[in-house]
Amino acid sequence: MILGFGSTVQKTYPGTTFELLSSTLDKALEMAHLDRGKIDGLIATFLPGTFDGNLALHFYTGQLAQYLGIRPRFLDYVDFGGASALAMLYRAEKAISAGDADNVVIIVGGKASPVRERKVTADSVDRAYQGIRLTPFDEVFRVYDDLNPVTDYALVATRHSHLFGTTDEQRASIAVKQRFNAQGNPKAMYKDPLRLEDVLSSRMVSTPLRLLEIVYPVDGFHVFVVGKSGGKSDLRPLSVKYFGEAHWPEMPPELPDIVSTPAVESSKGARPLLEKMDCFELYDSFTITVLLQIEDIGLAEKGKGGRFAQDVNFTYQGEIPINTGGGSLNVGQPAYMSGGVILEEALIQLNAMGEGRQVKGVDMVLVNGIGGWNRAHSTTLVLGE
Amino acid sequence: MESFKEGKIPYLHCLDCGYNFFYPRDRCPRCHGGKLESRLSSGRGVIFSYTEFQGGIYAIVEMEEGFRLYANVREKVRIGDRVVAVPGKGRPEFVKG
């Protein structure tokens, strides 16, 4: 079960990445009523450049354990980008039930500001560092100074509008409703009320995606502690009620179309549970990402996500609450991967810790993560008692 | 790859099932057959999707041989517009045509 969690997110962290991680781990352990000596498992994820500006740390999980003073019996590394955090939670529970470890810490995040300051994205770090290749066939794949993943999701948004008549206003309404939720979240970086006109008049970054439809990369960590039940944790005894993962490793041009994500497959087994969900936390790197998942997990038919975004009140006060803390669009995206943001918000809601944005009576939450090179991965998690 | 630098688009043709694909692999992604032949595209295609950013246009183009690729486009386009590959900076670019 989940014994504790903690996060630290800020635009630019002045100290070292390890200090930032260490203090965040302490917050999570305090909630779990555990000390570091009891931790014997660690799972982490990493994108080149986003831990501390270095492109690689050799034996990353081992170095984390060394610095944090953890002697692991179990180490794992999950490489699904934004879908990683949910897969890590599932793997931690499996490791514990198999007897491979007693208490596992999950680490998501880093100090992304060195990449941001070089004016590249995590998926285009090859533009800023010497001798880097992102694929074995960069010569035919890397085109222009593409702003991947922004330009990639922009292609999706253009095509979605072409096929289904999805409008800019419909996507913008996702940003507006999430901002409403963010106003009740003390950790949100952006809390000023937002109107449709504000989103639609914000700077065009990559047509049709505008600035207020895109996450801001920040420094920060999310740490989760998973262990056996029966400890001193005050949290509800939550566990994974459903987990699905799916991977579409093809380059998107080779998919039958680009308007679906592997969430179609990863969420399949959760469909019968949809009616029982009290809220949904959906990966929100862009407004279009949320819209795709609304369709792919089955809240709306394919092509009708735009109308859903416009018509359904999905604020924390509404009938189908989505991204109740404002999501990464308002909290920021630590280390260019915000699986930790949505997982933490699910735990906050389930433990009635939502202060100004608590949904009433939350017993079951669906969390969906999307990630990897060109949205290759999706993980769907249902959490409850 | 030399042809790519000259503005021509190579692709792989599976001799077992006839599937055409662009991103290099040594097996056919459809039938897993290993009998592949490198061919040159006519260069003609249509815009599958596009985005305009920082003065550039980035698109997915569907070639008449059936495969799609990410590509640079030199002028404003819409989905469905016919385009043709011309030599660009080290790789093909597309213009209307």
Short mmCIF file of C-alpha atoms in Angstrom, two decimals:
data_model
loop_
_atom_site.label_atom_id
_atom_site.label_comp_id
_atom_site.label_asym_id
_atom_site.label_seq_id
_atom_site.Cartn_x
_atom_site.Cartn_y
_atom_site.Cartn_z
CA MET A 1 0.00 0.00 0.00
CA ILE A 2 1.00 3.65 -0.35
CA LEU A 3 2.48 4.77 2.97
CA GLY A 4 3.52 8.29 2.12
CA PHE A 5 4.24 10.82 -0.57
CA GLY A 6 5.85 14.19 -0.92
CA SER A 7 6.72 16.76 -3.55
CA THR A 8 8.78 19.87 -4.05
CA VAL A 9 8.16 21.86 -7.22
CA GLN A 10 9.57 25.26 -8.05
CA LYS A 11 10.46 27.15 -11.19
CA THR A 12 14.21 27.14 -10.59
CA TYR A 13 15.81 25.37 -7.64
CA PRO A 14 19.06 27.10 -6.64
CA GLY A 15 20.73 24.18 -4.81
CA THR A 16 21.90 20.79 -6.03
CA THR A 17 19.54 18.21 -7.48
CA PHE A 18 20.46 15.74 -4.75
CA GLU A 19 19.56 18.24 -2.02
CA LEU A 20 16.20 18.81 -3.70
CA LEU A 21 15.61 15.05 -3.90
CA SER A 22 16.81 14.36 -0.36
CA SER A 23 14.47 16.92 1.22
CA THR A 24 11.54 15.61 -0.85
CA LEU A 25 12.26 12.03 0.25
CA ASP A 26 12.23 13.20 3.88
CA LYS A 27 8.73 14.69 3.42
CA ALA A 28 7.43 11.40 2.02
CA LEU A 29 9.10 9.35 4.78
CA GLU A 30 7.69 11.64 7.45
CA MET A 31 4.18 10.97 6.16
CA ALA A 32 4.95 7.23 6.06
CA HIS A 33 6.44 7.28 9.61
CA LEU A 34 9.48 5.44 8.30
CA ASP A 35 13.19 6.21 8.43
CA ARG A 36 15.64 5.72 5.59
CA GLY A 37 17.08 2.58 7.16
CA LYS A 38 13.82 0.77 6.48
CA ILE A 39 13.88 1.46 2.74
CA ASP A 40 15.19 -1.51 0.78
CA GLY A 41 13.85 -0.84 -2.69
CA LEU A 42 14.06 2.02 -5.19
CA ILE A 43 12.53 2.63 -8.61
CA ALA A 44 13.30 5.71 -10.67
CA THR A 45 13.04 7.20 -14.13
CA PHE A 46 15.29 9.58 -16.02
CA LEU A 47 15.35 11.64 -19.21
CA PRO A 48 18.77 12.73 -20.50
CA GLY A 49 19.61 16.22 -19.26
CA THR A 50 16.74 16.55 -16.85
CA PHE A 51 18.23 15.20 -13.62
CA ASP A 52 20.93 17.81 -13.13
CA GLY A 53 21.80 18.98 -16.64
CA ASN A 54 24.07 16.00 -17.33
CA LEU A 55 23.06 13.79 -20.22
CA ALA A 56 23.71 10.57 -18.33
CA LEU A 57 24.51 9.26 -14.88
CA HIS A 58 25.94 5.78 -15.12
CA PHE A 59 23.97 3.31 -13.02
CA TYR A 60 21.47 6.01 -12.15
CA THR A 61 19.41 4.09 -9.60
CA GLY A 62 22.57 2.95 -7.81
CA GLN A 63 23.84 6.51 -7.56
CA LEU A 64 20.50 7.69 -6.17
CA ALA A 65 20.57 4.93 -3.55
CA GLN A 66 24.16 5.76 -2.62
CA TYR A 67 23.44 9.44 -2.13
CA LEU A 68 20.25 8.83 -0.19
CA GLY A 69 21.88 6.23 2.07
CA ILE A 70 19.62 3.42 0.95
CA ARG A 71 20.91 -0.18 0.81
CA PRO A 72 18.56 -1.72 -1.76
CA ARG A 73 17.59 -5.32 -2.18
CA PHE A 74 15.56 -4.23 -5.18
CA LEU A 75 16.32 -1.63 -7.86
CA ASP A 76 14.37 -0.90 -10.99
CA TYR A 77 14.33 1.70 -13.73
CA VAL A 78 11.27 2.53 -15.80
CA ASP A 79 11.69 4.30 -19.12
CA PHE A 80 8.16 5.31 -20.19
CA GLY A 81 8.49 9.09 -19.85
CA GLY A 82 5.27 10.55 -18.43
CA ALA A 83 3.71 7.12 -18.09
CA SER A 84 6.54 5.93 -15.79
CA ALA A 85 5.27 6.94 -12.35
CA LEU A 86 2.17 4.76 -12.58
CA ALA A 87 4.13 1.75 -13.84
CA MET A 88 6.60 2.26 -10.99
CA LEU A 89 3.82 2.11 -8.40
CA TYR A 90 2.51 -1.11 -9.91
CA ARG A 91 6.00 -2.62 -9.96
CA ALA A 92 6.66 -1.57 -6.36
CA GLU A 93 3.51 -3.34 -5.19
CA LYS A 94 4.49 -6.47 -7.12
CA ALA A 95 8.01 -6.45 -5.69
CA ILE A 96 6.67 -6.14 -2.16
CA SER A 97 4.07 -8.88 -2.58
CA ALA A 98 6.76 -11.13 -4.08
CA GLY A 99 9.00 -10.55 -1.07
CA ASP A 100 11.72 -8.79 -3.08
CA ALA A 101 11.55 -5.72 -0.83
CA ASP A 102 9.64 -4.41 2.18
CA ASN A 103 9.58 -0.68 1.54
CA VAL A 104 10.13 0.81 -1.90
CA VAL A 105 10.64 4.47 -2.78
CA ILE A 106 9.55 5.75 -6.16
CA ILE A 107 11.39 8.78 -7.52
CA VAL A 108 10.17 11.01 -10.36
CA GLY A 109 11.65 14.37 -11.24
CA GLY A 110 14.85 16.35 -11.43
CA LYS A 111 16.31 19.72 -12.10
CA ALA A 112 15.19 20.51 -15.62
CA SER A 113 16.15 24.17 -15.63
CA PRO A 114 19.58 23.61 -17.27
CA VAL A 115 17.78 22.13 -20.30
CA ARG A 116 15.15 24.89 -20.28
CA GLU A 117 17.88 27.56 -20.15
CA ARG A 118 19.46 26.08 -23.27
CA LYS A 119 16.13 26.74 -25.02
CA VAL A 120 15.58 23.16 -26.11
CA THR A 121 13.04 20.59 -25.05
CA ALA A 122 13.90 17.26 -23.44
CA ASP A 123 13.05 15.55 -26.72
CA SER A 124 15.42 17.78 -28.65
CA VAL A 125 18.46 17.85 -26.35
CA ASP A 126 20.54 16.86 -29.35
CA ARG A 127 20.24 20.51 -30.46
CA ALA A 128 22.13 21.72 -27.40
CA TYR A 129 24.71 19.04 -26.65
CA GLN A 130 27.50 17.68 -28.86
CA GLY A 131 27.44 14.17 -30.24
CA ILE A 132 23.93 13.21 -29.21
CA ARG A 133 21.62 11.05 -31.31
CA LEU A 134 18.01 10.45 -30.35
CA THR A 135 17.26 7.59 -32.73
CA PRO A 136 19.38 5.18 -34.76
CA PHE A 137 18.17 6.98 -37.90
CA ASP A 138 18.29 10.65 -36.95
CA GLU A 139 19.27 11.67 -40.49
CA VAL A 140 15.86 10.67 -41.81
CA PHE A 141 13.86 11.36 -38.69
CA ARG A 142 15.08 14.68 -37.31
CA VAL A 143 13.54 17.43 -39.37
CA TYR A 144 14.02 21.18 -38.96
CA ASP A 145 14.44 22.56 -35.47
CA ASP A 146 11.23 20.76 -34.58
CA LEU A 147 10.10 21.52 -31.05
CA ASN A 148 9.25 17.92 -30.31
CA PRO A 149 7.10 17.13 -28.39
CA VAL A 150 5.26 20.44 -28.96
CA THR A 151 5.32 20.15 -32.74
CA ASP A 152 4.39 16.49 -32.57
CA TYR A 153 1.27 17.17 -30.50
CA ALA A 154 0.52 20.15 -32.74
CA LEU A 155 0.36 17.75 -35.72
CA VAL A 156 -2.11 15.68 -33.70
CA ALA A 157 -4.23 18.72 -32.86
CA THR A 158 -4.32 19.85 -36.51
CA ARG A 159 -5.38 16.40 -37.65
CA HIS A 160 -7.96 16.02 -34.86
CA SER A 161 -9.59 19.29 -35.93
CA HIS A 162 -9.51 18.22 -39.59
CA LEU A 163 -11.18 14.86 -38.93
CA PHE A 164 -13.66 15.82 -36.22
CA GLY A 165 -14.14 19.58 -36.39
CA THR A 166 -12.52 20.07 -32.98
CA THR A 167 -12.13 23.79 -32.32
CA ASP A 168 -9.48 25.91 -30.64
CA GLU A 169 -12.16 27.03 -28.17
CA GLN A 170 -12.84 23.42 -27.16
CA ARG A 171 -9.17 22.79 -26.39
CA ALA A 172 -8.91 26.15 -24.63
CA SER A 173 -11.81 25.23 -22.36
CA ILE A 174 -9.63 22.43 -20.94
CA ALA A 175 -7.05 25.03 -19.88
CA VAL A 176 -9.78 27.23 -18.39
CA LYS A 177 -11.39 24.44 -16.33
CA GLN A 178 -8.06 23.15 -15.09
CA ARG A 179 -7.12 26.69 -14.03
CA PHE A 180 -10.34 26.89 -12.05
CA ASN A 181 -9.22 23.76 -10.18
CA ALA A 182 -5.72 25.16 -9.70
CA GLN A 183 -7.11 28.11 -7.76
CA GLY A 184 -7.75 25.71 -4.87
CA ASN A 185 -4.27 24.14 -5.03
CA PRO A 186 -1.64 25.87 -2.88
CA LYS A 187 1.11 24.13 -4.89
CA ALA A 188 -0.03 25.48 -8.25
CA MET A 189 2.34 27.91 -9.92
CA TYR A 190 -0.47 29.54 -11.93
CA LYS A 191 -3.58 30.53 -10.02
CA ASP A 192 -4.99 33.66 -11.64
CA PRO A 193 -8.46 33.12 -13.12
CA LEU A 194 -8.29 32.30 -16.81
CA ARG A 195 -10.87 33.04 -19.52
CA LEU A 196 -11.23 31.43 -22.93
CA GLU A 197 -10.13 34.71 -24.53
CA ASP A 198 -6.91 34.64 -22.50
CA VAL A 199 -5.99 31.21 -23.84
CA LEU A 200 -7.01 32.08 -27.40
CA SER A 201 -5.04 35.33 -27.39
CA SER A 202 -1.88 33.81 -25.90
CA ARG A 203 1.15 33.50 -28.18
CA MET A 204 0.95 30.85 -30.90
CA VAL A 205 3.80 28.38 -30.33
CA SER A 206 3.12 25.70 -32.95
CA THR A 207 -0.19 25.94 -34.80
CA PRO A 208 -2.77 25.34 -33.43
CA LEU A 209 -1.23 25.05 -29.92
CA ARG A 210 -0.90 28.31 -27.98
CA LEU A 211 1.29 29.12 -25.00
CA LEU A 212 -1.45 28.57 -22.40
CA GLU A 213 -2.08 25.06 -23.76
CA ILE A 214 1.45 23.89 -22.98
CA VAL A 215 3.16 22.89 -19.70
CA TYR A 216 6.04 24.86 -18.23
CA PRO A 217 9.10 22.71 -17.39
CA VAL A 218 10.17 23.21 -13.77
CA ASP A 219 12.52 21.76 -11.15
CA GLY A 220 11.07 19.32 -8.67
CA PHE A 221 10.57 15.81 -7.40
CA HIS A 222 7.71 13.58 -6.44
CA VAL A 223 8.53 10.72 -4.08
CA PHE A 224 6.13 7.94 -3.14
CA VAL A 225 6.71 5.31 -0.46
CA VAL A 226 5.14 1.89 -0.92
CA GLY A 227 5.20 -0.82 1.74
CA LYS A 228 3.17 -3.46 3.52
CA SER A 229 0.00 -2.59 5.34
CA GLY A 230 -0.01 -2.51 9.12
CA GLY A 231 2.60 0.22 9.57
CA LYS A 232 2.16 3.58 11.25
CA SER A 233 1.04 5.51 8.16
CA ASP A 234 -2.08 7.63 8.63
CA LEU A 235 -3.00 7.27 4.95
CA ARG A 236 -5.88 5.11 3.79
CA PRO A 237 -4.74 1.60 2.87
CA LEU A 238 -4.82 2.25 -0.84
CA SER A 239 -3.75 -0.21 -3.46
CA VAL A 240 -3.77 -0.71 -7.20
CA LYS A 241 -7.22 -1.96 -8.23
CA TYR A 242 -6.37 -2.07 -11.92
CA PHE A 243 -3.25 -1.52 -13.94
CA GLY A 244 -2.78 -1.64 -17.68
CA GLU A 245 0.10 -0.64 -19.89
CA ALA A 246 0.43 -0.47 -23.65
CA HIS A 247 3.30 0.49 -25.91
CA TRP A 248 3.14 1.60 -29.53
CA PRO A 249 6.77 1.74 -30.54
CA GLU A 250 6.20 2.76 -34.17
CA MET A 251 7.02 6.29 -35.25
CA PRO A 252 3.63 8.04 -35.38
CA PRO A 253 3.64 8.50 -39.18
CA GLU A 254 3.43 4.70 -39.40
CA LEU A 255 0.35 4.38 -37.18
CA PRO A 256 -3.04 3.94 -38.87
CA ASP A 257 -3.75 7.48 -37.66
CA ILE A 258 -2.17 9.88 -35.15
CA VAL A 259 -5.33 10.84 -33.26
CA SER A 260 -5.29 7.85 -30.89
CA THR A 261 -2.84 6.95 -28.14
CA PRO A 262 -1.99 3.59 -26.54
CA ALA A 263 -4.41 4.61 -23.75
CA VAL A 264 -7.01 2.91 -25.96
CA GLU A 265 -5.36 -0.38 -24.98
CA SER A 266 -3.97 0.34 -21.50
CA SER A 267 -7.40 1.45 -20.23
CA LYS A 268 -9.36 -1.42 -21.75
CA GLY A 269 -9.72 -3.39 -18.51
CA ALA A 270 -10.80 -0.27 -16.60
CA ARG A 271 -13.81 0.43 -18.83
CA PRO A 272 -16.28 -1.52 -16.63
CA LEU A 273 -15.10 0.59 -13.66
CA LEU A 274 -15.52 4.01 -15.30
CA GLU A 275 -18.91 4.70 -13.71
CA LYS A 276 -17.46 4.08 -10.25
CA MET A 277 -14.69 6.67 -10.57
CA ASP A 278 -14.95 9.72 -8.35
CA CYS A 279 -12.36 11.63 -10.33
CA PHE A 280 -9.85 11.31 -13.13
CA GLU A 281 -6.26 12.47 -13.25
CA LEU A 282 -5.14 12.57 -16.89
CA TYR A 283 -1.68 13.39 -18.15
CA ASP A 284 -1.73 16.99 -19.31
CA SER A 285 1.42 17.97 -21.12
CA PHE A 286 -0.88 19.85 -23.54
CA THR A 287 -4.60 20.51 -23.79
CA ILE A 288 -4.77 18.08 -26.71
CA THR A 289 -3.20 15.34 -24.52
CA VAL A 290 -6.15 15.58 -22.11
CA LEU A 291 -8.62 15.61 -24.98
CA LEU A 292 -7.08 12.46 -26.49
CA GLN A 293 -7.27 10.60 -23.16
CA ILE A 294 -10.89 11.66 -22.56
CA GLU A 295 -11.62 9.80 -25.79
CA ASP A 296 -9.15 6.94 -25.41
CA ILE A 297 -10.17 5.88 -21.89
CA GLY A 298 -13.82 6.01 -22.94
CA LEU A 299 -15.29 9.15 -21.36
CA ALA A 300 -16.25 10.28 -24.87
CA GLU A 301 -16.34 8.58 -28.25
CA LYS A 302 -13.39 9.14 -30.56
CA GLY A 303 -13.90 12.55 -32.14
CA LYS A 304 -16.25 13.84 -29.46
CA GLY A 305 -13.63 14.87 -26.90
CA GLY A 306 -13.88 18.47 -28.03
CA ARG A 307 -17.58 18.63 -27.35
CA PHE A 308 -17.03 16.89 -23.99
CA ALA A 309 -14.38 19.47 -23.06
CA GLN A 310 -16.78 22.29 -23.87
CA ASP A 311 -20.03 20.91 -22.43
CA VAL A 312 -19.09 18.84 -19.37
CA ASN A 313 -18.28 20.58 -16.11
CA PHE A 314 -15.15 18.65 -15.23
CA THR A 315 -13.95 20.98 -12.49
CA TYR A 316 -13.66 19.55 -8.97
CA GLN A 317 -17.24 20.77 -8.42
CA GLY A 318 -18.58 19.13 -11.56
CA GLU A 319 -20.13 15.82 -12.53
CA ILE A 320 -16.93 14.23 -13.90
CA PRO A 321 -13.99 15.88 -12.12
CA ILE A 322 -10.76 15.83 -14.14
CA ASN A 323 -7.33 17.10 -13.09
CA THR A 324 -8.68 18.35 -9.81
CA GLY A 325 -5.50 20.14 -8.73
CA GLY A 326 -5.12 21.99 -12.01
CA GLY A 327 -2.73 19.43 -13.44
CA SER A 328 0.75 20.04 -14.78
CA LEU A 329 -0.56 22.87 -16.93
CA ASN A 330 -0.73 24.86 -13.69
CA VAL A 331 1.66 23.08 -11.31
CA GLY A 332 4.45 22.86 -13.89
CA GLN A 333 6.14 19.80 -15.30
CA PRO A 334 9.12 18.60 -13.22
CA ALA A 335 11.92 17.18 -15.37
CA TYR A 336 9.67 17.17 -18.44
CA MET A 337 7.63 14.27 -17.06
CA SER A 338 4.60 14.88 -14.90
CA GLY A 339 3.40 11.43 -13.95
CA GLY A 340 4.20 12.40 -10.36
CA VAL A 341 1.86 15.40 -10.53
CA ILE A 342 -1.20 13.33 -11.45
CA LEU A 343 -0.36 10.45 -9.11
CA GLU A 344 0.11 12.80 -6.15
CA GLU A 345 -3.20 14.53 -6.89
CA ALA A 346 -4.99 11.15 -6.97
CA LEU A 347 -3.58 10.35 -3.50
CA ILE A 348 -4.52 13.79 -2.19
CA GLN A 349 -8.11 13.34 -3.37
CA LEU A 350 -8.35 9.79 -2.00
CA ASN A 351 -7.11 10.95 1.40
CA ALA A 352 -9.38 14.01 1.52
CA MET A 353 -6.36 16.31 1.63
CA GLY A 354 -7.56 18.49 -1.25
CA GLU A 355 -8.14 21.67 0.75
CA GLY A 356 -9.62 24.18 -1.68
CA ARG A 357 -10.36 21.69 -4.46
CA GLN A 358 -11.48 18.51 -2.69
CA VAL A 359 -14.04 16.38 -4.48
CA LYS A 360 -16.59 14.97 -2.04
CA GLY A 361 -16.40 11.30 -1.08
CA VAL A 362 -13.51 10.09 -3.23
CA ASP A 363 -13.03 6.32 -3.03
CA MET A 364 -11.75 5.44 -6.48
CA VAL A 365 -9.63 7.40 -8.95
CA LEU A 366 -8.45 6.61 -12.46
CA VAL A 367 -5.02 7.96 -13.37
CA ASN A 368 -3.72 7.80 -16.93
CA GLY A 369 -0.17 8.57 -17.98
CA ILE A 370 1.09 9.15 -21.52
CA GLY A 371 4.73 9.39 -22.39
CA GLY A 372 7.77 8.35 -24.25
CA TRP A 373 9.10 9.40 -27.58
CA ASN A 374 6.06 10.64 -29.50
CA ARG A 375 3.48 9.29 -26.99
CA ALA A 376 4.61 5.68 -27.38
CA HIS A 377 3.52 4.60 -23.90
CA SER A 378 0.36 4.66 -21.86
CA THR A 379 -0.29 3.40 -18.34
CA THR A 380 -3.70 3.30 -16.69
CA LEU A 381 -4.06 2.92 -12.95
CA VAL A 382 -7.14 2.67 -10.76
CA LEU A 383 -6.51 3.40 -7.10
CA GLY A 384 -8.84 2.56 -4.24
CA GLU A 385 -9.09 0.63 -0.99
CA MET B 1 21.20 7.83 -47.88
CA GLU B 2 23.12 9.66 -50.62
CA SER B 3 19.84 9.96 -52.48
CA PHE B 4 18.28 11.60 -49.41
CA LYS B 5 20.91 14.36 -49.51
CA GLU B 6 20.05 14.90 -53.20
CA GLY B 7 16.39 15.44 -52.38
CA LYS B 8 15.19 11.97 -53.32
CA ILE B 9 13.32 9.81 -50.81
CA PRO B 10 14.40 6.20 -50.41
CA TYR B 11 12.06 3.64 -48.88
CA LEU B 12 12.00 -0.08 -48.18
CA HIS B 13 9.78 -2.50 -50.09
CA CYS B 14 8.98 -5.94 -48.67
CA LEU B 15 9.28 -8.59 -51.40
CA ASP B 16 7.20 -11.01 -49.32
CA CYS B 17 4.06 -8.94 -48.64
CA GLY B 18 4.52 -5.79 -50.70
CA TYR B 19 4.45 -3.38 -47.75
CA ASN B 20 6.34 -0.11 -48.20
CA PHE B 21 7.92 1.65 -45.21
CA PHE B 22 10.34 4.48 -44.57
CA TYR B 23 12.07 4.31 -41.16
CA PRO B 24 14.97 1.85 -41.56
CA ARG B 25 14.62 -1.71 -40.21
CA ASP B 26 15.96 -5.04 -41.43
CA ARG B 27 12.59 -6.81 -41.16
CA CYS B 28 9.21 -5.90 -42.58
CA PRO B 29 7.13 -4.43 -39.73
CA ARG B 30 3.98 -6.01 -41.18
CA CYS B 31 4.94 -9.62 -42.06
CA HIS B 32 8.41 -9.80 -40.43
CA GLY B 33 9.84 -10.99 -43.72
CA GLY B 34 13.51 -10.29 -44.32
CA LYS B 35 13.53 -9.94 -48.10
CA LEU B 36 13.62 -6.19 -48.48
CA GLU B 37 14.51 -3.98 -51.42
CA SER B 38 15.51 -0.33 -51.27
CA ARG B 39 13.59 1.81 -53.76
CA LEU B 40 13.25 5.48 -54.60
CA SER B 41 9.94 7.29 -54.17
CA SER B 42 8.37 9.34 -56.94
CA GLY B 43 8.57 12.23 -54.46
CA ARG B 44 4.85 12.93 -54.78
CA GLY B 45 2.58 12.93 -51.77
CA VAL B 46 -0.18 14.69 -49.85
CA ILE B 47 -0.16 16.54 -46.53
CA PHE B 48 -1.46 14.27 -43.74
CA SER B 49 -1.01 16.89 -41.00
CA TYR B 50 1.06 20.03 -40.48
CA THR B 51 2.09 22.67 -37.97
CA GLU B 52 3.65 26.09 -38.41
CA PHE B 53 6.15 27.32 -35.84
CA GLN B 54 8.97 29.85 -35.64
CA GLY B 55 8.76 30.49 -39.35
CA GLY B 56 8.96 26.83 -40.36
CA ILE B 57 6.35 24.31 -41.46
CA TYR B 58 6.64 20.76 -40.21
CA ALA B 59 4.37 18.07 -41.57
CA ILE B 60 3.59 14.42 -41.95
CA VAL B 61 3.46 13.65 -45.68
CA GLU B 62 1.76 10.57 -47.10
CA MET B 63 3.68 9.48 -50.20
CA GLU B 64 1.94 7.91 -53.17
CA GLU B 65 3.76 4.63 -52.41
CA GLY B 66 1.72 4.50 -49.15
CA PHE B 67 4.31 5.30 -46.49
CA ARG B 68 4.38 8.46 -44.38
CA LEU B 69 7.24 10.52 -43.02
CA TYR B 70 7.95 13.68 -41.02
CA ALA B 71 9.14 16.39 -43.40
CA ASN B 72 9.95 20.05 -43.92
CA VAL B 73 7.57 22.04 -46.08
CA ARG B 74 8.56 25.34 -47.68
CA GLU B 75 5.18 26.97 -48.13
CA LYS B 76 1.85 27.18 -46.36
CA VAL B 77 -0.25 24.06 -46.87
CA ARG B 78 -3.49 22.44 -45.73
CA ILE B 79 -4.30 18.79 -45.07
CA GLY B 80 -4.85 17.05 -48.41
CA ASP B 81 -2.68 19.43 -50.45
CA ARG B 82 -0.52 17.75 -53.08
CA VAL B 83 3.21 18.23 -52.50
CA VAL B 84 6.42 17.12 -54.16
CA ALA B 85 9.92 16.60 -52.77
CA VAL B 86 12.74 18.91 -53.89
CA PRO B 87 16.37 19.05 -52.74
CA GLY B 88 16.72 20.87 -49.38
CA LYS B 89 19.46 21.46 -46.86
CA GLY B 90 20.94 17.96 -46.64
CA ARG B 91 17.50 16.32 -47.00
CA PRO B 92 14.39 16.63 -49.14
CA GLU B 93 11.87 19.39 -48.53
CA PHE B 94 8.39 19.68 -49.97
CA VAL B 95 6.71 22.30 -52.13
CA LYS B 96 3.17 22.35 -53.51
CA GLY B 97 2.81 20.51 -56.76
#
